[in-house]
Amino acid sequence: MFKKIFNFIKEYPLFGIIATIILAIIIIIAVTKNTGEFEELAKLAANHPEGKNLLERARRDRERIKNNSRDLEAYLDLGIIKTQLGDLNGAEKVYLDSLKIVPRNILILNNLALLYVQMKDYKKAEQAFLRLLEITPSSYQTYIHLSELYLNNMNDKKKAEEILLKGLEVMPEIPDLLSVLAGFYRDQGRKLKAIEYYKRLLVINPNNSAAREELKELQK
């Protein structure tokens, strides 16, 4: 095969020159891109107490990705580093690049959802959390994170309640879900509902002194 390519280039030298120029351009673009990435990270790292170590880790991660485009651990670590240094757009790109390789990676999706919350892009955060629940419907933490997003960031009490109830349909005996929903009803002034869910929580976890105190207060 290589002999045929060599003979073709020998017969058509102009083709060989063009191919060499294209390859050189690709290499220059790749090098420039990485150089620009680390110049920006270096500026951010200068203002971070762990900046030097984070920058070195980022270089290692980028080298690992260069050698193995499916190294999800390197993508995950690089995304975390960029987030810590304040390069949120860069972190988003890293996570999205890795999801092109493994679209159902729950660690990457979870980090991306939390990143969107930090970026105040709440619609994208909602979509990422919902995608997580499609993949892992038994992840009770995701129901809680999504309810907090609806309640605290999107001011949608109805959706906050609905997602917690949906979580309890899947996992009716998860104490954290019961506790969050009971607290939600308490804060919304829905006393009877709060009492109902604190009682359910205490059936599962009778030693929960905080829930017992909340129930006692609600029943006064």
Coordinates of N, CA and C in Angstrom, one line a residue:
M1 N 0.8 -1.2 0.0 CA 0.0 0.0 0.0 C 0.9 1.3 0.0
F2 N 1.9 1.3 0.9 CA 2.7 2.5 1.0 C 3.6 2.7 -0.3
K3 N 3.9 1.5 -0.9 CA 4.7 1.6 -2.1 C 3.9 2.2 -3.2
K4 N 2.5 1.9 -3.3 CA 1.6 2.5 -4.3 C 1.5 4.0 -4.0
I5 N 1.4 4.4 -2.7 CA 1.3 5.8 -2.4 C 2.6 6.6 -2.8
F6 N 3.7 5.9 -2.5 CA 5.0 6.5 -2.9 C 5.1 6.7 -4.4
N7 N 4.7 5.7 -5.1 CA 4.8 5.8 -6.6 C 3.9 6.8 -7.2
F8 N 2.7 7.0 -6.5 CA 1.7 8.0 -6.9 C 2.3 9.4 -6.7
I9 N 2.9 9.6 -5.6 CA 3.5 10.9 -5.3 C 4.7 11.2 -6.2
K10 N 5.4 10.1 -6.6 CA 6.6 10.2 -7.5 C 6.1 10.6 -8.9
E11 N 4.9 10.1 -9.3 CA 4.4 10.3 -10.6 C 3.7 11.7 -10.6
Y12 N 3.1 12.1 -9.5 CA 2.4 13.4 -9.4 C 3.0 14.2 -8.2
P13 N 4.2 14.8 -8.4 CA 4.9 15.5 -7.3 C 4.0 16.6 -6.7
L14 N 3.2 17.3 -7.6 CA 2.4 18.4 -7.1 C 1.4 17.9 -6.0
F15 N 0.9 16.7 -6.1 CA 0.0 16.1 -5.1 C 0.8 16.0 -3.8
G16 N 2.0 15.5 -3.9 CA 2.8 15.3 -2.7 C 3.1 16.6 -2.0
I17 N 3.3 17.7 -2.7 CA 3.5 19.0 -2.1 C 2.3 19.5 -1.4
I18 N 1.1 19.4 -2.1 CA -0.2 19.8 -1.5 C -0.5 19.0 -0.2
A19 N -0.3 17.7 -0.3 CA -0.5 16.9 0.9 C 0.4 17.3 2.1
T20 N 1.6 17.6 1.8 CA 2.6 18.0 2.8 C 2.1 19.4 3.4
I21 N 1.7 20.3 2.6 CA 1.2 21.6 3.1 C 0.0 21.4 4.0
I22 N -1.0 20.6 3.5 CA -2.2 20.3 4.3 C -1.8 19.7 5.7
L23 N -0.9 18.7 5.7 CA -0.5 18.1 6.9 C 0.2 19.1 7.9
A24 N 1.0 20.0 7.3 CA 1.7 21.0 8.1 C 0.7 22.0 8.7
I25 N -0.4 22.4 7.9 CA -1.4 23.3 8.4 C -2.1 22.6 9.6
I26 N -2.5 21.3 9.4 CA -3.2 20.6 10.5 C -2.4 20.6 11.8
I27 N -1.1 20.3 11.6 CA -0.2 20.3 12.8 C -0.1 21.6 13.5
I28 N 0.0 22.7 12.7 CA 0.1 24.1 13.2 C -1.1 24.4 13.9
I29 N -2.3 24.1 13.4 CA -3.6 24.4 14.0 C -3.7 23.7 15.4
A30 N -3.3 22.4 15.4 CA -3.4 21.6 16.6 C -2.5 22.2 17.7
V31 N -1.2 22.5 17.3 CA -0.3 23.1 18.3 C -0.7 24.4 18.8
T32 N -1.2 25.3 17.8 CA -1.6 26.6 18.2 C -2.8 26.6 19.2
K33 N -3.7 25.6 18.9 CA -4.9 25.5 19.7 C -4.5 25.1 21.1
N34 N -3.6 24.1 21.3 CA -3.2 23.7 22.6 C -2.4 24.8 23.3
T35 N -1.6 25.5 22.5 CA -0.8 26.6 23.1 C -1.7 27.7 23.7
G36 N -2.7 28.0 22.8 CA -3.7 29.0 23.3 C -4.5 28.6 24.5
E37 N -4.8 27.3 24.5 CA -5.6 26.8 25.7 C -4.8 26.9 26.9
F38 N -3.5 26.6 26.9 CA -2.7 26.6 28.1 C -2.2 28.0 28.5
E39 N -2.1 28.9 27.5 CA -1.8 30.3 27.8 C -3.0 30.9 28.7
E40 N -4.2 30.6 28.3 CA -5.4 31.1 29.0 C -5.4 30.4 30.4
L41 N -5.2 29.1 30.4 CA -5.2 28.4 31.7 C -4.1 29.0 32.7
A42 N -3.0 29.3 32.1 CA -1.8 29.8 32.9 C -2.2 31.1 33.5
K43 N -2.9 32.0 32.8 CA -3.3 33.2 33.4 C -4.3 33.0 34.6
L44 N -5.2 32.1 34.4 CA -6.2 31.8 35.5 C -5.5 31.1 36.6
A45 N -4.5 30.2 36.3 CA -3.8 29.5 37.4 C -2.9 30.4 38.3
A46 N -2.5 31.5 37.7 CA -1.7 32.5 38.4 C -2.4 33.1 39.6
N47 N -3.8 33.1 39.6 CA -4.6 33.6 40.7 C -5.2 32.6 41.5
H48 N -4.7 31.3 41.4 CA -5.3 30.2 42.2 C -4.2 29.6 43.1
P49 N -4.5 29.4 44.4 CA -3.5 28.9 45.3 C -2.9 27.5 44.8
E50 N -3.7 26.7 44.1 CA -3.2 25.4 43.6 C -2.9 25.5 42.1
G51 N -2.8 26.7 41.6 CA -2.7 26.9 40.2 C -1.6 26.1 39.5
K52 N -0.4 26.1 40.0 CA 0.7 25.4 39.4 C 0.4 23.9 39.3
N53 N 0.0 23.3 40.3 CA -0.4 21.8 40.3 C -1.5 21.5 39.3
L54 N -2.5 22.4 39.3 CA -3.7 22.2 38.4 C -3.3 22.3 37.0
L55 N -2.4 23.3 36.7 CA -1.9 23.5 35.3 C -1.1 22.3 34.8
E56 N -0.3 21.7 35.7 CA 0.5 20.6 35.3 C -0.4 19.4 35.1
R57 N -1.4 19.2 36.0 CA -2.4 18.1 35.8 C -3.1 18.3 34.5
A58 N -3.5 19.5 34.1 CA -4.2 19.8 32.9 C -3.3 19.4 31.7
R59 N -2.0 19.7 31.7 CA -1.1 19.3 30.6 C -1.0 17.8 30.5
R60 N -1.0 17.1 31.6 CA -0.9 15.6 31.6 C -2.2 15.1 31.0
D61 N -3.3 15.7 31.4 CA -4.6 15.2 30.9 C -4.7 15.4 29.4
R62 N -4.3 16.5 28.9 CA -4.4 16.8 27.5 C -3.5 15.9 26.7
E63 N -2.3 15.6 27.3 CA -1.4 14.6 26.6 C -2.0 13.2 26.6
R64 N -2.7 12.8 27.7 CA -3.3 11.5 27.7 C -4.4 11.4 26.7
I65 N -5.2 12.5 26.5 CA -6.3 12.6 25.5 C -5.7 12.5 24.1
K66 N -4.6 13.2 23.9 CA -3.9 13.1 22.6 C -3.5 11.7 22.2
N67 N -3.0 11.0 23.2 CA -2.6 9.6 23.0 C -3.7 8.6 23.0
N68 N -4.8 8.9 23.6 CA -6.0 8.1 23.7 C -7.3 8.9 23.7
S69 N -7.9 9.1 22.6 CA -9.1 9.9 22.6 C -10.3 9.4 23.4
R70 N -10.2 8.2 23.9 CA -11.2 7.6 24.7 C -10.9 7.5 26.1
D71 N -9.9 8.3 26.5 CA -9.5 8.3 28.0 C -10.5 9.2 28.7
L72 N -11.6 8.7 29.2 CA -12.6 9.4 29.8 C -12.2 10.0 31.2
E73 N -11.3 9.3 31.8 CA -10.8 9.8 33.1 C -10.0 11.1 32.9
A74 N -9.3 11.2 31.9 CA -8.5 12.4 31.6 C -9.5 13.5 31.2
Y75 N -10.5 13.2 30.4 CA -11.5 14.3 30.1 C -12.2 14.8 31.4
L76 N -12.6 13.9 32.3 CA -13.3 14.2 33.5 C -12.4 15.1 34.4
D77 N -11.1 14.7 34.5 CA -10.2 15.5 35.3 C -9.9 16.8 34.7
L78 N -9.8 16.9 33.4 CA -9.5 18.2 32.7 C -10.7 19.1 32.9
G79 N -11.9 18.6 32.8 CA -13.1 19.4 33.0 C -13.2 20.0 34.4
I80 N -12.8 19.1 35.4 CA -12.8 19.6 36.8 C -11.8 20.7 37.0
I81 N -10.6 20.5 36.4 CA -9.6 21.5 36.6 C -10.0 22.8 36.0
K82 N -10.5 22.8 34.8 CA -11.0 24.0 34.1 C -12.1 24.7 34.9
T83 N -12.9 23.9 35.5 CA -14.0 24.5 36.4 C -13.4 25.2 37.6
Q84 N -12.4 24.5 38.2 CA -11.7 25.0 39.4 C -11.0 26.3 39.1
L85 N -10.4 26.4 37.9 CA -9.7 27.6 37.5 C -10.6 28.7 37.0
G86 N -11.9 28.4 36.8 CA -12.8 29.4 36.3 C -13.0 29.5 34.8
D87 N -12.4 28.5 34.1 CA -12.7 28.4 32.6 C -13.9 27.6 32.4
L88 N -15.1 28.1 32.6 CA -16.3 27.4 32.6 C -16.6 27.0 31.1
N89 N -16.4 27.9 30.2 CA -16.7 27.5 28.8 C -15.7 26.4 28.3
G90 N -14.5 26.5 28.8 CA -13.5 25.4 28.4 C -13.9 24.1 29.0
A91 N -14.4 24.1 30.3 CA -14.9 22.9 30.9 C -16.1 22.3 30.2
E92 N -17.0 23.1 29.7 CA -18.2 22.7 29.0 C -17.7 22.0 27.7
K93 N -16.7 22.6 27.0 CA -16.3 22.0 25.7 C -15.6 20.6 26.0
V94 N -14.8 20.5 27.1 CA -14.2 19.2 27.4 C -15.3 18.1 27.6
Y95 N -16.3 18.5 28.4 CA -17.3 17.5 28.7 C -18.1 17.1 27.5
L96 N -18.4 18.1 26.6 CA -19.2 17.8 25.4 C -18.4 17.0 24.5
D97 N -17.1 17.2 24.4 CA -16.2 16.4 23.5 C -16.2 14.9 24.0
S98 N -16.1 14.7 25.3 CA -16.1 13.4 25.9 C -17.5 12.7 25.6
L99 N -18.6 13.4 25.7 CA -19.9 12.8 25.5 C -20.1 12.4 24.0
K100 N -19.3 13.0 23.1 CA -19.4 12.5 21.7 C -18.8 11.1 21.6
I101 N -17.9 10.8 22.5 CA -17.3 9.4 22.5 C -18.2 8.4 23.3
V102 N -18.6 8.8 24.5 CA -19.5 8.0 25.3 C -20.7 8.8 25.8
P103 N -21.8 8.9 25.0 CA -22.9 9.8 25.3 C -23.6 9.5 26.6
R104 N -23.4 8.3 27.2 CA -24.2 7.9 28.4 C -23.3 7.8 29.6
N105 N -22.2 8.5 29.6 CA -21.4 8.5 30.8 C -22.0 9.4 31.9
I106 N -22.4 8.8 33.0 CA -23.1 9.5 34.0 C -22.3 10.5 34.8
L107 N -21.0 10.2 35.0 CA -20.2 11.1 35.7 C -20.0 12.4 34.9
I108 N -19.7 12.3 33.7 CA -19.6 13.5 32.8 C -20.9 14.2 32.8
L109 N -22.0 13.6 32.6 CA -23.3 14.2 32.5 C -23.6 15.0 33.8
N110 N -23.3 14.3 34.9 CA -23.6 15.0 36.2 C -22.8 16.2 36.4
N111 N -21.5 16.1 36.0 CA -20.6 17.3 36.1 C -21.0 18.4 35.2
L112 N -21.5 18.0 34.0 CA -22.0 19.0 33.0 C -23.2 19.7 33.5
A113 N -24.1 18.9 34.1 CA -25.4 19.5 34.7 C -25.0 20.5 35.8
L114 N -24.1 20.2 36.7 CA -23.8 21.1 37.8 C -23.0 22.3 37.2
L115 N -22.2 22.1 36.2 CA -21.5 23.2 35.5 C -22.5 24.2 35.0
Y116 N -23.5 23.7 34.3 CA -24.6 24.6 33.7 C -25.3 25.4 34.8
V117 N -25.5 24.8 36.0 CA -26.1 25.5 37.1 C -25.1 26.7 37.5
Q118 N -23.8 26.4 37.6 CA -22.8 27.4 37.9 C -22.8 28.5 36.9
M119 N -23.0 28.1 35.6 CA -23.0 29.1 34.5 C -24.3 29.8 34.4
K120 N -25.3 29.4 35.2 CA -26.6 30.0 35.2 C -27.4 29.7 33.9
D121 N -27.0 28.7 33.2 CA -27.7 28.2 32.0 C -28.6 27.1 32.5
Y122 N -29.8 27.5 33.1 CA -30.6 26.6 33.8 C -31.4 25.6 32.9
K123 N -31.7 26.1 31.7 CA -32.4 25.2 30.7 C -31.5 24.0 30.3
K124 N -30.2 24.3 30.1 CA -29.3 23.2 29.7 C -29.0 22.3 30.9
A125 N -29.0 22.9 32.1 CA -28.8 22.1 33.3 C -30.0 21.1 33.5
E126 N -31.2 21.6 33.3 CA -32.4 20.8 33.3 C -32.3 19.6 32.3
Q127 N -31.9 19.9 31.1 CA -31.8 18.9 30.1 C -30.8 17.8 30.4
A128 N -29.6 18.3 31.0 CA -28.6 17.3 31.4 C -29.1 16.4 32.6
F129 N -29.8 17.0 33.5 CA -30.3 16.2 34.7 C -31.3 15.2 34.2
L130 N -32.2 15.7 33.3 CA -33.2 14.8 32.7 C -32.6 13.6 31.9
R131 N -31.5 14.0 31.2 CA -30.8 12.9 30.5 C -30.2 11.9 31.4
L132 N -29.7 12.4 32.5 CA -29.2 11.5 33.6 C -30.2 10.6 34.1
L133 N -31.4 11.1 34.3 CA -32.5 10.3 34.9 C -33.0 9.2 33.8
E134 N -32.9 9.5 32.6 CA -33.2 8.5 31.5 C -32.2 7.4 31.6
I135 N -31.0 7.7 31.9 CA -29.9 6.6 32.0 C -29.9 5.9 33.3
T136 N -30.1 6.7 34.4 CA -30.1 6.1 35.7 C -31.3 6.6 36.5
P137 N -32.5 6.0 36.3 CA -33.7 6.4 37.0 C -33.7 6.2 38.5
S138 N -32.7 5.4 39.0 CA -32.6 5.1 40.4 C -31.6 6.0 41.1
S139 N -31.1 7.1 40.5 CA -30.2 8.0 41.1 C -31.0 9.0 41.9
Y140 N -31.2 8.8 43.2 CA -32.0 9.7 44.0 C -31.4 11.1 44.1
Q141 N -30.0 11.2 44.1 CA -29.4 12.5 44.2 C -29.8 13.4 43.0
T142 N -30.0 12.8 41.8 CA -30.3 13.6 40.6 C -31.7 14.2 40.8
Y143 N -32.7 13.4 41.3 CA -34.0 14.0 41.6 C -33.9 15.2 42.5
I144 N -33.1 15.0 43.5 CA -32.9 16.1 44.5 C -32.2 17.3 43.8
H145 N -31.2 17.1 43.1 CA -30.5 18.2 42.4 C -31.5 18.9 41.4
L146 N -32.3 18.1 40.7 CA -33.2 18.7 39.8 C -34.3 19.5 40.5
S147 N -34.8 19.0 41.6 CA -35.8 19.7 42.4 C -35.2 21.0 42.9
E148 N -34.0 21.0 43.3 CA -33.3 22.3 43.8 C -33.2 23.3 42.7
L149 N -32.8 22.8 41.5 CA -32.7 23.6 40.3 C -34.1 24.3 40.0
Y150 N -35.2 23.5 40.0 CA -36.5 24.0 39.7 C -36.9 25.1 40.8
L151 N -36.6 24.7 42.1 CA -37.1 25.6 43.2 C -36.2 26.8 43.3
N152 N -34.9 26.7 43.4 CA -34.0 27.8 43.7 C -33.6 28.6 42.5
N153 N -33.6 28.0 41.3 CA -33.0 28.8 40.2 C -34.1 29.1 39.1
M154 N -35.1 28.2 39.0 CA -36.1 28.5 38.0 C -37.4 28.9 38.5
N155 N -37.5 28.9 39.9 CA -38.7 29.4 40.5 C -40.0 28.7 40.1
D156 N -39.8 27.3 39.9 CA -40.9 26.5 39.5 C -41.3 25.5 40.6
K157 N -42.1 25.9 41.5 CA -42.5 25.0 42.6 C -43.2 23.7 42.2
K158 N -44.0 23.9 41.2 CA -44.8 22.7 40.7 C -43.8 21.6 40.2
K159 N -42.8 22.0 39.4 CA -41.9 21.0 38.8 C -41.0 20.4 39.9
A160 N -40.7 21.3 40.9 CA -39.8 20.8 42.0 C -40.6 19.7 42.8
E161 N -41.9 19.9 43.0 CA -42.7 18.9 43.7 C -42.8 17.6 42.9
E162 N -43.1 17.8 41.6 CA -43.4 16.7 40.7 C -42.1 15.8 40.6
I163 N -40.9 16.4 40.5 CA -39.8 15.5 40.3 C -39.4 14.7 41.5
L164 N -39.7 15.3 42.7 CA -39.5 14.6 43.9 C -40.5 13.4 44.1
L165 N -41.8 13.7 43.7 CA -42.8 12.6 43.7 C -42.5 11.5 42.7
K166 N -41.9 11.9 41.6 CA -41.5 10.9 40.6 C -40.4 10.1 41.1
G167 N -39.5 10.7 41.8 CA -38.4 9.9 42.5 C -38.9 8.9 43.5
L168 N -39.9 9.3 44.2 CA -40.5 8.4 45.2 C -41.3 7.3 44.6
E169 N -41.8 7.5 43.4 CA -42.5 6.4 42.7 C -41.5 5.3 42.4
V170 N -40.3 5.7 42.0 CA -39.3 4.8 41.6 C -38.6 4.2 42.9
M171 N -38.4 5.0 43.9 CA -37.7 4.6 45.1 C -38.5 5.1 46.3
P172 N -39.6 4.4 46.7 CA -40.5 4.9 47.8 C -39.9 5.0 49.2
E173 N -38.7 4.4 49.4 CA -38.2 4.3 50.8 C -36.8 4.9 50.9
I174 N -36.5 5.9 50.1 CA -35.3 6.6 50.2 C -35.4 7.7 51.2
P175 N -34.8 7.7 52.3 CA -34.9 8.7 53.3 C -34.7 10.1 52.9
D176 N -33.6 10.3 52.1 CA -33.3 11.7 51.6 C -34.4 12.3 50.8
L177 N -35.0 11.5 49.9 CA -36.1 12.0 49.1 C -37.3 12.4 49.9
L178 N -37.6 11.5 50.9 CA -38.7 11.8 51.8 C -38.5 13.1 52.6
S179 N -37.2 13.2 53.1 CA -36.9 14.4 53.9 C -36.9 15.7 53.1
V180 N -36.4 15.6 51.9 CA -36.5 16.8 51.0 C -37.9 17.2 50.7
L181 N -38.7 16.2 50.4 CA -40.1 16.5 50.0 C -40.9 17.0 51.3
A182 N -40.7 16.4 52.4 CA -41.3 16.9 53.6 C -40.9 18.4 53.9
G183 N -39.6 18.7 53.8 CA -39.1 20.0 54.0 C -39.7 21.0 53.0
F184 N -39.9 20.5 51.7 CA -40.5 21.3 50.7 C -41.9 21.7 51.1
Y185 N -42.7 20.7 51.5 CA -44.1 21.0 51.9 C -44.2 21.9 53.2
R186 N -43.2 21.7 54.1 CA -43.2 22.6 55.3 C -42.9 24.0 54.9
D187 N -41.9 24.2 54.0 CA -41.6 25.6 53.6 C -42.7 26.3 52.8
Q188 N -43.5 25.5 52.1 CA -44.6 26.0 51.3 C -45.8 26.2 52.1
G189 N -45.8 25.9 53.4 CA -46.9 26.1 54.3 C -48.0 25.0 54.1
R190 N -47.6 23.9 53.5 CA -48.6 22.8 53.3 C -48.4 21.8 54.5
K191 N -48.9 22.1 55.6 CA -48.6 21.5 56.9 C -49.0 20.0 56.8
L192 N -50.2 19.7 56.4 CA -50.7 18.3 56.4 C -49.8 17.4 55.5
K193 N -49.4 17.9 54.4 CA -48.5 17.1 53.5 C -47.1 16.9 54.2
A194 N -46.6 18.0 54.8 CA -45.3 17.9 55.5 C -45.4 16.8 56.6
I195 N -46.5 16.8 57.4 CA -46.7 15.8 58.4 C -46.7 14.4 57.8
E196 N -47.4 14.3 56.7 CA -47.5 12.9 56.1 C -46.1 12.4 55.7
Y197 N -45.3 13.2 55.1 CA -44.0 12.7 54.7 C -43.0 12.6 55.8
Y198 N -43.1 13.4 56.8 CA -42.2 13.2 58.0 C -42.6 11.9 58.7
K199 N -43.8 11.6 58.7 CA -44.3 10.3 59.3 C -43.7 9.1 58.5
R200 N -43.8 9.3 57.2 CA -43.3 8.2 56.3 C -41.8 8.0 56.5
L201 N -41.1 9.2 56.7 CA -39.6 9.1 56.9 C -39.3 8.4 58.2
L202 N -40.1 8.7 59.2 CA -39.8 8.1 60.6 C -40.1 6.6 60.6
V203 N -41.0 6.2 59.8 CA -41.3 4.7 59.7 C -40.0 4.0 59.2
I204 N -39.4 4.6 58.2 CA -38.2 4.1 57.6 C -36.9 4.3 58.5
N205 N -36.9 5.5 59.0 CA -35.7 5.9 59.8 C -36.2 6.4 61.2
P206 N -36.6 5.6 62.1 CA -37.2 6.0 63.4 C -36.2 6.8 64.3
N207 N -34.9 6.7 64.0 CA -33.9 7.4 64.8 C -33.5 8.7 64.3
N208 N -34.3 9.2 63.3 CA -34.0 10.5 62.7 C -34.6 11.6 63.7
S209 N -33.7 12.1 64.5 CA -34.2 13.1 65.6 C -34.6 14.4 65.0
A210 N -34.0 14.8 63.9 CA -34.3 16.1 63.2 C -35.8 16.0 62.7
A211 N -36.1 14.9 62.0 CA -37.4 14.7 61.5 C -38.5 14.6 62.6
R212 N -38.1 14.0 63.7 CA -39.0 13.9 64.8 C -39.3 15.3 65.4
E213 N -38.3 16.1 65.5 CA -38.5 17.5 66.0 C -39.3 18.3 65.0
E214 N -39.1 18.1 63.8 CA -39.9 18.8 62.7 C -41.4 18.4 62.9
L215 N -41.6 17.1 63.0 CA -43.0 16.6 63.1 C -43.7 17.1 64.4
K216 N -42.9 17.1 65.4 CA -43.4 17.6 66.7 C -43.8 19.1 66.6
E217 N -43.0 19.9 65.9 CA -43.3 21.3 65.7 C -44.5 21.5 64.9
L218 N -44.7 20.7 63.8 CA -45.8 20.8 62.9 C -47.1 20.4 63.6
Q219 N -47.1 19.5 64.5 CA -48.3 19.0 65.2 C -48.7 19.8 66.4
K220 N -48.0 20.9 66.7 CA -48.4 21.8 67.8 C -49.8 22.4 67.6

